[in-house]
Amino acid sequence: MSSRYHQVYESWKRDPDGFWAEAARDIDWFKPWDKVFDALAGVYGRWFTGAECNSCHNAVDRHVASGRADQTALIYDSPITGRQKKYTYAELLAEVTALAAVLQDQGVQKGDRVIIYMPMVPEAAFAMLACARLGAIHSVVFGGFAPKELATRIDDATPKLIISASCGVEPNRVIAYKPLLDGAIDLARHKPERCIVLQREEQRCDLIPGRDLDYAEAVAAAKASGREVPCVPVLATDPLYILYTSGTTGQPKGVVRDNGGHMVMLKWSMEHEFGVKPGEVFWAASDVGWVVGHSYIVYAPLFHGCTTILFEGKPVGTPDAGTFWRVISEHGAVALFTAPTAFRAIRKEDPAGTFIPRYDLKKFRTLFLAGERADPETIKWAEQHLDRPVIDHWWQTETGAPISQNPIGLGQLPVKYGSPGVAMPGYDVQVLDDAGHPVAPGTLGNVVIKLPLPPGCLPTLWHADERFHRAYLDEFPGYYKTADAGYLDEDGYLFIMARTDDIINVAGHRLSTGGMEEVLASHPDVAECAVVGIHDELKGQVPCGFIVLSSAATRDTATIEHEIVQLVRERIGAVAALKLVVTIKRLPKTRSGKILRSTMQKIADKEEWIMPATIDDPAILEEIKAALAARGIGI
Ligand code: COA
Ligand code: AMP
């Protein structure tokens, strides 16, 4: 089948407003828009201004009303606890309405913020949808983040209430969430009025009288009361959620997502980008704490009337490297979306793909990979063993949906290994040099998107228009800076090669090395430090910390290095995966004092590097090389 991609992309280019107005017909609106796009509103313009809608209505109520009440909406599959549960759309509505009633009783109203700090349990999705129902703004914080990270988000979002759980379950341990939650509230300046806590059987917790409510008890009481909680109309431009993502400092960026544009883009993407039909089973094996979880575990599949799978497990070890195939066959998933790192983990454990033929994958059509660069070896392995299209696609927390992809829904284009495809409608992707001039095809440069961004992208950062400008819009006027470096080839295929800032990608998780440096620097024995992302076979990148000890430090270096590893786990979370700290005598710097982090990374990764002309003392790089070699790195 030939692809409709070029025709559809051109139709968007010719008439963007007409294109998105047409796509918006698939959404239920309470009041139509005044303008499809108002260039004068917001920082760079706003989509569907004047329209009124509700995201929960479009994800749940409309499907119950239109014949999907008995269709399974959500499948909870948790190999880590041995539990499974299915919810029809009608049952999902009952759960969400009851929780919305509880929130309402606690005074949560349109525009209030609610933080959700939960493991991968269905109640996390109910909580998101209950907030959406009331027009409250949710902010999901990944369960693997430590109290300090949660506290930072509490202070920025100033939530009225937090929804959490007694514990999370990792393969090697049960993680008590309640002490983390209480610790975060202690650390935070802002104190939420209430916490609603889901007691999990794996480890229950004590509740604080007067502050904490038991989730199950409160929801049961709301169900018994039979109270109806209608969806609250919100403006299309009102925020649906804030999702914090790593910035270049320890202060994360609060990416704002609106209601209207988000619905339009996600609904459109399900059919045209992912090639999935309403009623089919779609599985994104991610976590609700990340953008992939927001968009493709919760919102997009539900907007589209699909069945979504919420999976609490790992690609390997729960119990084996066949888990993904078991889930696909058992639930009849037509598509799986995950991070390449998950496939690297499966391949490492089961290189010959022996688990795959043990399962019936007849319904399974497409594998989607995103979140980090998909190395061609991993893609080819997946293609060979699955005998299905493997689609790499590129996007960011900020965009909420793919920027570039091989648009399988419009008809697959030829595959180019190493490329996450071509620009999706809505995106005019260009590559500029540092002075802002377009570069020739094949030339590496700054990947930017011509403004305006399409529906669904962030309109700004939470209460930080100025930071939004500075971080994304100022450097290349008229464009959004993705902070990715890459190139476009002659056919318009994009190749994403690296970040241009200090963000690293660890097992598909976006982390700031700047944030880690702040933690290292806070250790009393550390005089100076640098953190760089070095290559890792499984996780893509892992952080490597370099420390210079203060002259007052008297203890042995191994002890201090171990303390620093622990400090990062305590302050950021185990998910930062900082396991390597190397003590060195001094840091390599330019004469103007800039630390040569990229040269250090190249030495560690055994990449070619040239002596920077401006280096203060070239001998330092030999010292770094020796210190790394002593750990078996870079040799
Ligand atoms: N709550 C608490 N701790 C968590 C956590 C959570 N939700 N998620 C991860 N952690 C902890 C892990 O227990 C681990 O701790 P440890 O150092 O004590 O072992 C640490 O954070 C790192 O976890 P993880 O990144 O999961 O690494 P891993 O070595 O345990 O597993 C993979 C490796 C590849 C199997 C795993 O990273 C994976 O499944 N990746 C897919 C990532 C993904 O879906 N990303 C979303 C983008 S689409
Ligand atoms: P996040 O905001 O966590 O989704 O991370 C976004 C960043 O991950 C992007 O800016 C890229 O650096 C990287 N990324 C995501 N998907 C891909 C991909 N398919 N190929 C290369 N890099 C990717």
XYZ file of C-alpha atoms and ligand atoms in Angstrom:
706
model
C 0.000 0.000 0.000
C 1.409 3.394 -0.864
C 1.537 5.909 1.936
C -0.849 8.857 2.177
C 1.729 10.643 4.296
C 2.964 13.215 1.778
C -0.550 14.141 0.705
C -1.731 14.543 4.309
C 1.365 16.486 5.369
C 0.900 18.869 2.413
C -2.772 19.351 3.277
C -1.747 20.409 6.792
C 0.875 22.804 5.390
C -1.618 24.390 2.993
C -4.241 25.043 5.657
C -3.221 24.283 9.256
C -6.406 25.743 10.771
C -8.625 23.782 8.408
C -6.634 20.629 9.095
C -6.984 20.856 12.896
C -10.614 21.999 12.704
C -11.344 18.826 10.752
C -9.442 16.686 13.282
C -11.361 18.413 16.106
C -14.634 17.006 14.766
C -13.719 13.711 16.440
C -13.926 15.338 19.862
C -17.088 16.139 21.840
C -17.197 19.863 22.616
C -19.619 21.543 25.017
C -19.145 24.827 23.175
C -17.381 25.353 19.831
C -14.267 27.487 19.496
C -14.155 31.132 18.496
C -10.873 30.592 16.699
C -9.079 27.401 15.739
C -5.809 29.198 16.403
C -5.499 32.604 18.008
C -2.026 33.885 17.222
C -2.383 36.748 19.686
C -3.256 34.643 22.726
C -0.686 33.094 25.071
C 3.057 33.105 24.547
C 3.042 31.977 20.914
C -0.701 31.598 20.246
C -3.372 29.212 21.570
C -5.493 26.485 19.994
C -9.294 26.314 20.035
C -9.774 29.515 22.011
C -13.228 30.026 23.461
C -14.170 26.338 23.186
C -15.446 24.429 26.206
C -14.893 20.732 26.767
C -13.867 18.116 29.299
C -11.111 15.520 28.870
C -12.736 12.960 31.195
C -15.976 13.203 29.241
C -14.104 12.385 26.038
C -12.098 9.588 27.658
C -14.929 7.897 29.515
C -18.504 9.241 29.515
C -18.897 9.591 25.778
C -17.959 5.956 25.236
C -20.401 4.744 27.877
C -23.103 6.815 26.196
C -22.262 5.583 22.710
C -22.289 1.816 23.198
C -18.921 0.946 24.730
C -20.191 0.616 28.333
C -19.415 -3.121 28.416
C -16.169 -2.959 26.479
C -13.041 -3.336 28.589
C -11.482 0.078 29.000
C -8.530 -0.786 31.195
C -6.651 -3.986 31.940
C -4.412 -3.967 34.987
C -1.771 -6.666 34.570
C 0.753 -6.896 37.367
C 3.150 -9.830 37.146
C 5.091 -8.250 39.980
C 2.223 -8.794 42.446
C 0.430 -11.591 40.586
C -2.732 -9.502 40.214
C -4.938 -8.791 37.217
C -8.147 -6.832 36.942
C -10.281 -5.563 34.093
C -12.558 -2.517 34.089
C -15.237 -1.904 31.497
C -15.936 1.664 30.418
C -19.004 1.641 32.703
C -16.887 0.426 35.627
C -14.219 2.986 34.834
C -16.890 5.680 34.929
C -18.068 4.443 38.331
C -14.532 4.464 39.759
C -13.708 7.881 38.375
C -17.002 9.443 39.426
C -16.683 8.100 42.968
C -13.154 9.433 43.328
C -14.221 12.762 41.823
C -16.946 12.928 44.492
C -14.329 12.313 47.193
C -12.126 15.056 45.770
C -15.068 17.410 45.560
C -15.916 16.708 49.207
C -12.378 17.724 50.056
C -12.935 21.038 48.342
C -11.104 20.333 45.078
C -12.420 22.625 42.364
C -11.658 23.681 38.818
C -8.094 24.990 38.584
C -6.888 23.435 41.872
C -3.796 21.287 41.638
C -3.664 17.672 42.800
C -0.395 15.731 42.954
C -0.552 12.024 42.196
C 2.420 10.043 43.562
C 1.578 6.458 42.834
C 2.920 3.182 41.523
C 1.483 1.516 38.430
C -1.969 0.709 39.802
C -5.308 1.448 38.093
C -6.110 3.967 40.817
C -3.378 6.206 39.356
C -5.364 6.429 36.109
C -8.643 6.895 38.008
C -7.023 9.767 39.897
C -5.913 11.501 36.699
C -9.367 11.162 35.173
C -11.149 12.240 38.380
C -9.111 15.455 38.381
C -9.889 15.998 34.705
C -13.583 15.480 35.468
C -13.541 18.339 37.969
C -11.334 20.595 35.872
C -8.642 20.221 38.533
C -5.043 20.093 37.302
C -3.176 16.896 38.061
C 0.526 16.568 38.397
C 1.745 12.984 38.435
C 5.141 12.518 40.044
C 7.008 9.356 39.076
C 7.009 6.922 42.014
C 10.763 6.373 41.717
C 11.570 9.952 42.694
C 12.873 10.678 46.169
C 11.186 12.992 48.737
C 13.315 15.997 47.780
C 12.163 15.791 44.141
C 8.563 15.389 45.262
C 8.949 18.354 47.625
C 10.226 20.576 44.797
C 7.142 19.699 42.770
C 4.830 20.272 45.756
C 6.282 23.751 46.198
C 5.936 24.607 42.527
C 2.461 23.180 41.923
C 1.092 24.054 45.412
C -1.470 21.211 45.394
C -4.566 21.246 47.533
C -4.308 17.501 47.950
C -2.024 14.538 47.198
C -3.163 11.093 46.124
C -0.682 8.349 46.936
C -0.331 4.713 47.927
C 1.185 2.793 50.800
C 3.868 1.194 48.656
C 5.352 0.431 45.271
C 6.689 -2.988 44.318
C 10.030 -3.416 42.587
C 11.399 -6.866 41.649
C 13.854 -6.939 44.534
C 11.919 -5.027 47.195
C 8.712 -3.403 48.370
C 9.152 0.351 48.554
C 7.211 2.053 51.318
C 5.821 5.223 49.709
C 4.274 6.703 52.836
C 7.589 7.686 54.502
C 8.639 9.236 51.176
C 5.377 11.172 50.975
C 5.555 12.327 54.600
C 9.218 13.220 54.153
C 8.420 15.301 51.094
C 5.630 17.171 52.871
C 8.008 17.859 55.763
C 10.584 19.252 53.354
C 8.116 21.321 51.327
C 7.170 24.879 52.232
C 3.663 24.352 50.858
C 1.547 21.957 52.923
C -1.332 20.200 51.127
C -4.505 20.010 53.190
C -5.190 16.316 52.612
C -3.649 13.077 51.389
C -5.703 10.214 50.020
C -3.755 6.991 50.454
C -4.400 3.686 48.718
C -3.568 0.841 51.077
C -1.915 -1.968 49.135
C -1.818 -5.462 50.558
C 1.913 -5.800 49.900
C 2.587 -3.254 52.662
C -0.003 -1.163 54.451
C 0.875 2.070 56.213
C -0.286 4.245 59.103
C -2.479 7.187 58.198
C -2.143 10.559 59.886
C -5.463 11.326 61.613
C -7.014 14.545 60.404
C -4.856 14.673 57.261
C -4.958 11.305 55.525
C -7.976 9.548 54.058
C -8.131 5.876 53.162
C -8.695 5.698 49.386
C -10.814 2.533 49.395
C -13.004 3.622 52.306
C -13.627 7.067 50.844
C -14.427 5.708 47.381
C -16.708 3.001 48.792
C -18.655 5.626 50.728
C -18.967 7.798 47.622
C -20.206 4.825 45.582
C -22.745 3.950 48.269
C -24.074 7.501 48.223
C -24.689 7.156 44.484
C -23.837 10.777 43.966
C -23.417 11.905 40.392
C -20.544 14.188 39.580
C -20.995 15.710 36.147
C -17.986 16.641 34.042
C -17.128 20.285 34.669
C -16.842 22.312 31.451
C -13.394 23.852 31.098
C -11.897 26.026 28.422
C -9.953 24.202 25.739
C -7.028 26.362 26.822
C -7.339 25.541 30.543
C -4.613 23.273 31.895
C -5.355 19.565 32.166
C -2.074 18.708 33.820
C 1.408 19.786 34.779
C 4.165 17.242 34.205
C 7.558 18.093 35.586
C 10.526 17.187 33.479
C 14.231 17.675 33.888
C 15.568 21.085 33.070
C 19.161 22.223 33.062
C 19.116 22.896 36.790
C 17.784 20.960 39.748
C 14.549 22.946 39.390
C 12.378 20.848 37.063
C 10.257 22.441 34.369
C 6.496 22.263 34.831
C 5.265 21.383 31.361
C 1.644 22.522 31.023
C -0.818 20.589 28.878
C -4.144 22.089 27.904
C -7.425 20.240 27.388
C -8.632 20.975 23.859
C -5.520 20.775 21.704
C -4.315 17.753 23.650
C -7.509 15.814 22.912
C -7.444 16.699 19.243
C -3.808 15.732 18.759
C -3.933 12.490 20.726
C -7.140 11.300 19.079
C -5.705 12.075 15.651
C -2.446 10.306 16.436
C -4.084 7.007 17.397
C -5.473 6.344 13.961
C -3.122 8.219 11.667
C 0.185 7.772 13.428
C -0.284 4.509 15.354
C -2.747 2.871 12.967
C -5.060 1.693 15.744
C -8.849 1.482 15.550
C -11.392 2.149 18.307
C -12.174 -1.058 20.182
C -8.667 -2.499 19.743
C -6.235 -3.218 22.575
C -3.301 -0.810 22.799
C -0.409 -1.266 25.198
C 2.172 1.293 26.218
C 4.637 -0.371 28.593
C 5.771 2.755 30.348
C 4.875 4.403 33.652
C 2.121 6.919 34.318
C 4.835 9.134 35.815
C 6.273 9.840 32.351
C 4.728 11.562 29.380
C 4.377 8.290 27.478
C 2.221 7.039 30.318
C 0.086 10.171 30.320
C -0.450 10.176 26.582
C -0.457 6.516 25.591
C -1.429 4.538 28.697
C -4.211 6.849 29.808
C -5.463 9.581 27.526
C -4.987 8.644 23.865
C -6.267 5.041 24.007
C -9.281 6.152 26.042
C -10.073 9.164 23.828
C -9.998 6.676 20.957
C -12.303 4.119 22.621
C -9.562 1.486 22.846
C -8.741 -0.929 25.637
C -5.559 0.134 27.381
C -3.185 -2.034 29.417
C -1.633 -0.760 32.622
C 1.319 -3.051 33.254
C 3.099 -3.233 36.585
C 6.218 -5.179 35.814
C 9.521 -5.124 33.985
C 10.477 -6.461 30.561
C 12.697 -9.055 32.227
C 12.588 -10.761 35.589
C 8.806 -10.562 36.102
C 9.120 -13.477 35.782
C 11.149 -13.776 32.568
C 11.974 -12.264 29.183
C 8.693 -13.631 27.782
C 6.449 -11.336 29.857
C 5.816 -8.871 27.038
C 4.733 -11.681 24.698
C 2.521 -13.185 27.394
C 0.731 -9.860 27.915
C 0.278 -9.260 24.192
C -1.154 -12.712 23.568
C -3.287 -12.895 26.704
C -4.992 -9.559 26.077
C -4.888 -9.484 22.293
C -2.873 -6.258 22.013
C -2.481 -4.961 18.462
C 0.377 -2.628 19.344
C 3.103 -2.321 21.940
C 4.845 0.963 22.689
C 7.946 0.866 24.829
C 11.477 2.213 25.182
C 14.373 0.621 23.262
C 16.080 -0.119 26.579
C 13.323 -2.616 27.364
C 14.156 -4.458 24.153
C 17.854 -4.361 24.888
C 17.042 -5.975 28.243
C 14.929 -8.690 26.575
C 17.549 -9.336 23.918
C 20.308 -9.643 26.511
C 18.295 -12.223 28.426
C 16.889 -14.089 25.417
C 19.205 -13.382 22.462
C 17.669 -16.080 20.274
C 14.130 -14.852 20.977
C 13.116 -18.296 22.216
C 10.208 -16.983 24.284
C 8.503 -15.354 21.312
C 7.143 -18.427 19.462
C 5.675 -19.759 22.724
C 2.919 -17.150 22.549
C 0.113 -16.462 20.114
C 0.876 -13.012 18.711
C -1.622 -13.182 15.835
C -3.342 -9.919 16.711
C -0.105 -8.034 17.297
C 0.690 -5.730 14.367
C 3.254 -3.092 15.328
C 6.012 -2.359 17.803
C 6.600 1.315 18.599
C 9.826 2.490 20.207
C 10.536 5.934 21.650
C 11.995 7.800 24.586
C 15.628 7.491 23.540
C 17.610 6.756 20.418
C 16.708 3.329 19.040
C 19.942 1.728 17.958
C 19.641 -0.085 14.612
C 20.830 -3.384 16.133
C 17.905 -3.423 18.545
C 15.428 -2.535 15.809
C 16.757 -5.226 13.508
C 16.659 -7.823 16.276
C 13.031 -6.939 17.024
C 12.094 -6.976 13.326
C 13.746 -10.314 12.751
C 12.203 -12.045 15.745
C 8.765 -10.464 15.597
C 8.440 -10.276 11.816
C 6.431 -7.058 12.118
C 7.074 -3.356 11.546
C 9.168 -1.734 14.255
C 8.487 1.985 14.361
C 10.949 4.381 15.956
C 9.446 7.756 16.717
C 10.754 10.892 18.362
C 9.066 13.257 20.756
C 9.395 14.989 24.085
C 7.457 15.627 27.269
C 6.894 19.101 25.876
C 5.079 17.900 22.742
C 2.981 15.113 24.292
C 2.803 13.203 20.989
C 5.211 12.237 18.197
C 7.067 14.981 16.351
C 8.449 12.563 13.810
C 7.583 9.009 12.976
C 7.160 6.476 10.257
C 3.401 7.065 10.018
C 2.123 3.528 9.901
C -1.482 4.711 10.150
C -1.133 6.690 6.924
C 0.780 3.863 5.257
C 4.325 2.903 6.121
C 7.204 4.677 4.406
C 10.490 2.906 3.641
C 12.479 2.326 6.837
C 15.814 4.073 7.342
C 17.619 2.546 10.296
C 18.702 5.105 12.861
C 16.009 7.574 11.845
C 12.801 8.173 13.807
C 11.056 8.989 10.546
C 9.601 12.119 9.038
C 7.869 15.194 10.489
C 4.246 14.626 11.466
C 1.540 17.084 10.393
C 1.727 20.111 12.676
C 5.505 20.048 12.725
C 7.758 22.034 10.432
C 11.056 20.580 11.634
C 14.236 22.342 10.578
C 17.928 22.127 11.379
C 19.817 25.339 12.090
C 23.441 26.157 12.802
C 24.351 27.949 16.030
C 23.819 31.319 14.325
C 20.285 30.325 13.347
C 20.882 29.640 9.628
C 19.390 26.563 7.953
C 21.986 23.899 7.190
C 22.173 21.641 4.136
C 20.666 18.137 4.270
C 22.985 15.727 6.020
C 24.566 18.452 8.146
C 24.361 18.182 11.911
C 22.783 21.123 13.716
C 20.151 22.264 16.193
C 16.800 20.604 15.602
C 14.069 23.233 15.881
C 10.357 23.473 15.140
C 8.911 26.475 13.382
C 6.302 28.230 15.533
C 3.495 27.824 16.233
C 3.677 24.429 17.847
C 0.684 22.249 16.974
C -2.259 21.448 19.271
C -1.289 19.438 22.344
C 2.176 20.921 22.776
C 2.998 22.899 25.864
C 1.654 26.457 25.712
C 4.066 27.473 28.490
C 5.680 26.306 31.733
C 3.638 26.401 34.936
C 3.695 29.985 36.206
C 6.927 30.579 34.290
C 6.340 32.268 30.918
C 9.702 33.929 31.183
C 11.536 30.635 31.744
C 9.575 29.123 28.859
C 10.845 31.914 26.617
C 14.387 31.578 27.810
C 14.515 27.786 27.614
C 12.785 27.268 24.284
C 12.081 30.381 22.228
C 14.822 32.973 22.689
C 17.798 31.276 21.074
C 16.240 30.827 17.634
C 13.580 33.539 17.200
C 10.469 32.160 15.500
C 11.349 28.589 16.419
C 10.978 26.191 19.325
C 14.344 24.761 20.353
C 14.087 21.014 20.960
C 17.584 20.901 22.543
C 18.264 17.871 20.383
C 21.047 17.845 17.801
C 20.545 15.995 14.549
C 20.124 16.259 10.822
C 17.582 15.877 8.046
C 18.457 13.849 4.979
C 17.490 14.566 1.354
C 14.185 12.719 1.806
C 13.155 14.609 4.919
C 14.032 11.799 7.334
C 15.246 13.091 10.643
C 18.200 11.674 12.590
C 18.401 12.584 16.278
C 21.939 12.250 17.548
C 22.338 13.902 20.964
C 21.064 16.537 23.354
C 22.539 20.002 23.189
C 22.026 20.586 26.923
C 22.954 18.633 30.032
C 20.042 16.208 29.851
C 20.894 12.525 29.678
C 18.642 9.634 28.870
C 18.961 6.710 31.269
C 16.823 3.690 30.371
C 14.386 6.018 28.591
C 14.232 8.274 31.657
C 15.127 11.918 31.171
C 17.515 13.178 33.837
C 19.527 16.320 34.391
C 23.246 15.976 35.039
C 23.084 19.545 36.388
C 20.600 18.358 38.994
C 22.938 15.502 39.960
C 25.896 17.884 40.193
C 23.947 19.939 42.722
C 23.667 16.814 44.888
C 27.366 15.893 44.520
C 28.410 19.442 45.341
C 26.389 19.345 48.556
C 28.615 16.605 50.016
C 30.898 18.233 52.599
C 34.044 16.550 51.244
C 33.488 17.609 47.634
C 35.233 20.732 46.401
C 34.259 20.458 42.735
C 32.372 18.005 40.590
C 31.027 17.164 37.152
C 28.510 14.570 35.981
C 28.502 13.277 32.424
C 26.380 10.664 30.669
C 28.456 7.750 29.428
C 27.436 4.935 27.101
C 25.763 1.882 28.610
C 24.864 -1.256 26.686
C 21.524 -1.686 28.446
C 20.374 1.742 29.540
C 21.746 3.745 26.614
C 23.441 6.154 28.972
C 24.319 6.150 32.657
C 25.674 9.033 34.704
C 29.312 9.074 35.760
C 30.273 11.464 38.544
C 33.717 13.030 38.848
C 34.677 14.576 42.172
C 37.587 16.637 43.394
C 37.916 16.359 47.163
C 38.273 19.398 49.362
C 41.652 19.799 51.063
C 39.954 19.196 54.412
C 38.736 15.709 53.380
C 40.589 13.078 55.376
C 38.599 9.871 54.846
C 39.344 7.310 52.143
C 37.982 8.013 48.701
C 36.021 4.742 48.387
C 33.906 5.676 51.424
C 33.204 9.152 50.094
C 32.338 7.814 46.636
C 29.920 5.317 48.204
C 28.293 8.088 50.260
C 27.772 10.103 47.105
C 26.053 7.214 45.349
C 23.748 6.926 48.361
C 23.153 10.686 48.443
C 21.913 10.704 44.848
C 19.580 7.789 45.615
C 18.231 9.687 48.633
C 17.836 13.066 46.963
C 16.843 12.169 43.391
C 15.987 8.468 43.545
C 17.396 5.098 42.520
C 16.098 5.794 39.032
C 19.014 8.228 38.478
C 21.208 5.102 38.336
C 24.363 6.906 39.443
C 26.551 4.000 40.438
C 29.942 5.283 39.353
C 31.815 8.106 41.098
C 35.481 8.696 40.248
C 37.768 10.812 42.391
C 40.215 12.944 40.426
C 42.796 15.552 41.391
C 41.328 18.376 39.294
C 38.714 18.981 36.630
C 39.639 19.806 33.041
C 38.603 23.369 32.265
C 38.988 25.994 29.615
C 41.011 29.051 30.462
C 37.722 30.839 31.116
C 36.788 28.176 33.682
C 34.249 26.111 31.699
C 34.379 22.412 32.617
C 35.109 20.251 29.563
C 32.327 17.750 30.173
C 31.964 16.575 26.586
C 35.675 15.788 26.338
C 35.411 13.765 29.554
C 32.455 11.882 28.112
C 34.365 11.133 24.906
C 37.326 9.775 26.871
C 35.000 7.508 28.875
C 33.232 6.313 25.722
C 36.503 5.789 23.833
C 35.314 8.200 21.167
C 37.759 10.266 19.197
C 38.509 13.546 20.911
C 40.719 16.448 20.123
C 42.576 18.471 22.665
C 40.508 21.655 23.127
C 42.653 24.630 22.134
C 41.436 26.605 25.108
C 42.245 23.967 27.736
C 43.879 25.249 30.852
C 46.293 22.318 31.324
C 46.320 19.423 28.816
C 47.871 17.056 31.375
C 44.528 16.917 33.236
C 42.936 14.880 30.455
C 45.605 12.204 30.865
C 44.801 12.118 34.573
C 41.108 11.600 33.776
C 41.960 8.855 31.322
C 44.058 7.074 33.942
C 41.381 7.445 36.651
C 38.743 5.982 34.333
C 41.069 3.215 33.124
C 41.610 2.185 36.743
C 37.847 1.458 36.792
C 37.995 -0.393 33.503
C 36.366 2.464 31.590
C 37.502 3.982 28.313
C 40.108 1.313 27.626
N 9.611 3.298 42.198
C 10.716 3.112 42.943
N 11.915 2.755 42.439
C 11.996 2.576 41.129
C 10.890 2.753 40.279
C 9.656 3.130 40.869
N 8.563 3.339 40.142
N 11.272 2.500 39.015
C 12.573 2.179 39.065
N 13.006 2.211 40.349
C 14.354 1.878 40.844
C 14.694 0.438 40.521
O 14.264 -0.452 41.537
C 16.220 0.484 40.449
O 16.725 0.479 41.771
P 18.096 -0.289 42.148
O 19.201 0.584 41.651
O 18.042 -0.369 43.637
O 18.054 -1.632 41.488
C 16.491 1.870 39.869
O 15.317 2.652 40.142
C 16.725 1.875 38.378
O 15.572 1.284 37.782
P 15.388 0.913 36.245
O 15.684 2.085 35.393
O 14.056 0.274 36.097
O 16.562 -0.082 35.982
P 16.664 -1.646 36.202
O 18.114 -1.954 36.120
O 15.921 -2.092 37.404
O 15.915 -2.247 34.901
C 15.272 -2.021 32.568
C 16.416 -2.017 33.584
C 15.817 -1.754 31.190
C 14.606 -3.378 32.618
C 14.278 -0.929 32.958
O 14.961 0.285 33.004
C 13.086 -0.776 32.046
O 12.134 -1.518 32.068
N 13.092 0.269 31.238
C 11.982 0.681 30.416
C 11.880 2.142 30.701
C 10.626 2.794 30.264
O 9.605 2.200 30.075
N 10.750 4.105 30.160
C 9.663 4.986 29.903
C 9.868 5.776 28.647
S 8.881 5.165 27.318
P 11.198 12.894 27.292
O 10.814 14.315 27.435
O 11.472 12.219 28.594
O 10.253 12.130 26.409
O 12.605 12.892 26.554
C 12.722 13.529 25.314
C 14.093 13.340 24.770
O 14.375 11.947 24.601
C 14.235 13.936 23.395
O 14.510 15.312 23.438
C 15.386 13.123 22.831
O 16.624 13.583 23.300
C 15.134 11.743 23.404
N 14.346 10.911 22.484
C 13.047 10.580 22.591
N 12.674 9.758 21.578
C 13.757 9.582 20.802
C 14.020 8.861 19.576
N 13.079 8.129 18.999
N 15.264 8.938 19.064
C 16.230 9.673 19.656
N 16.041 10.365 20.803
C 14.831 10.326 21.374
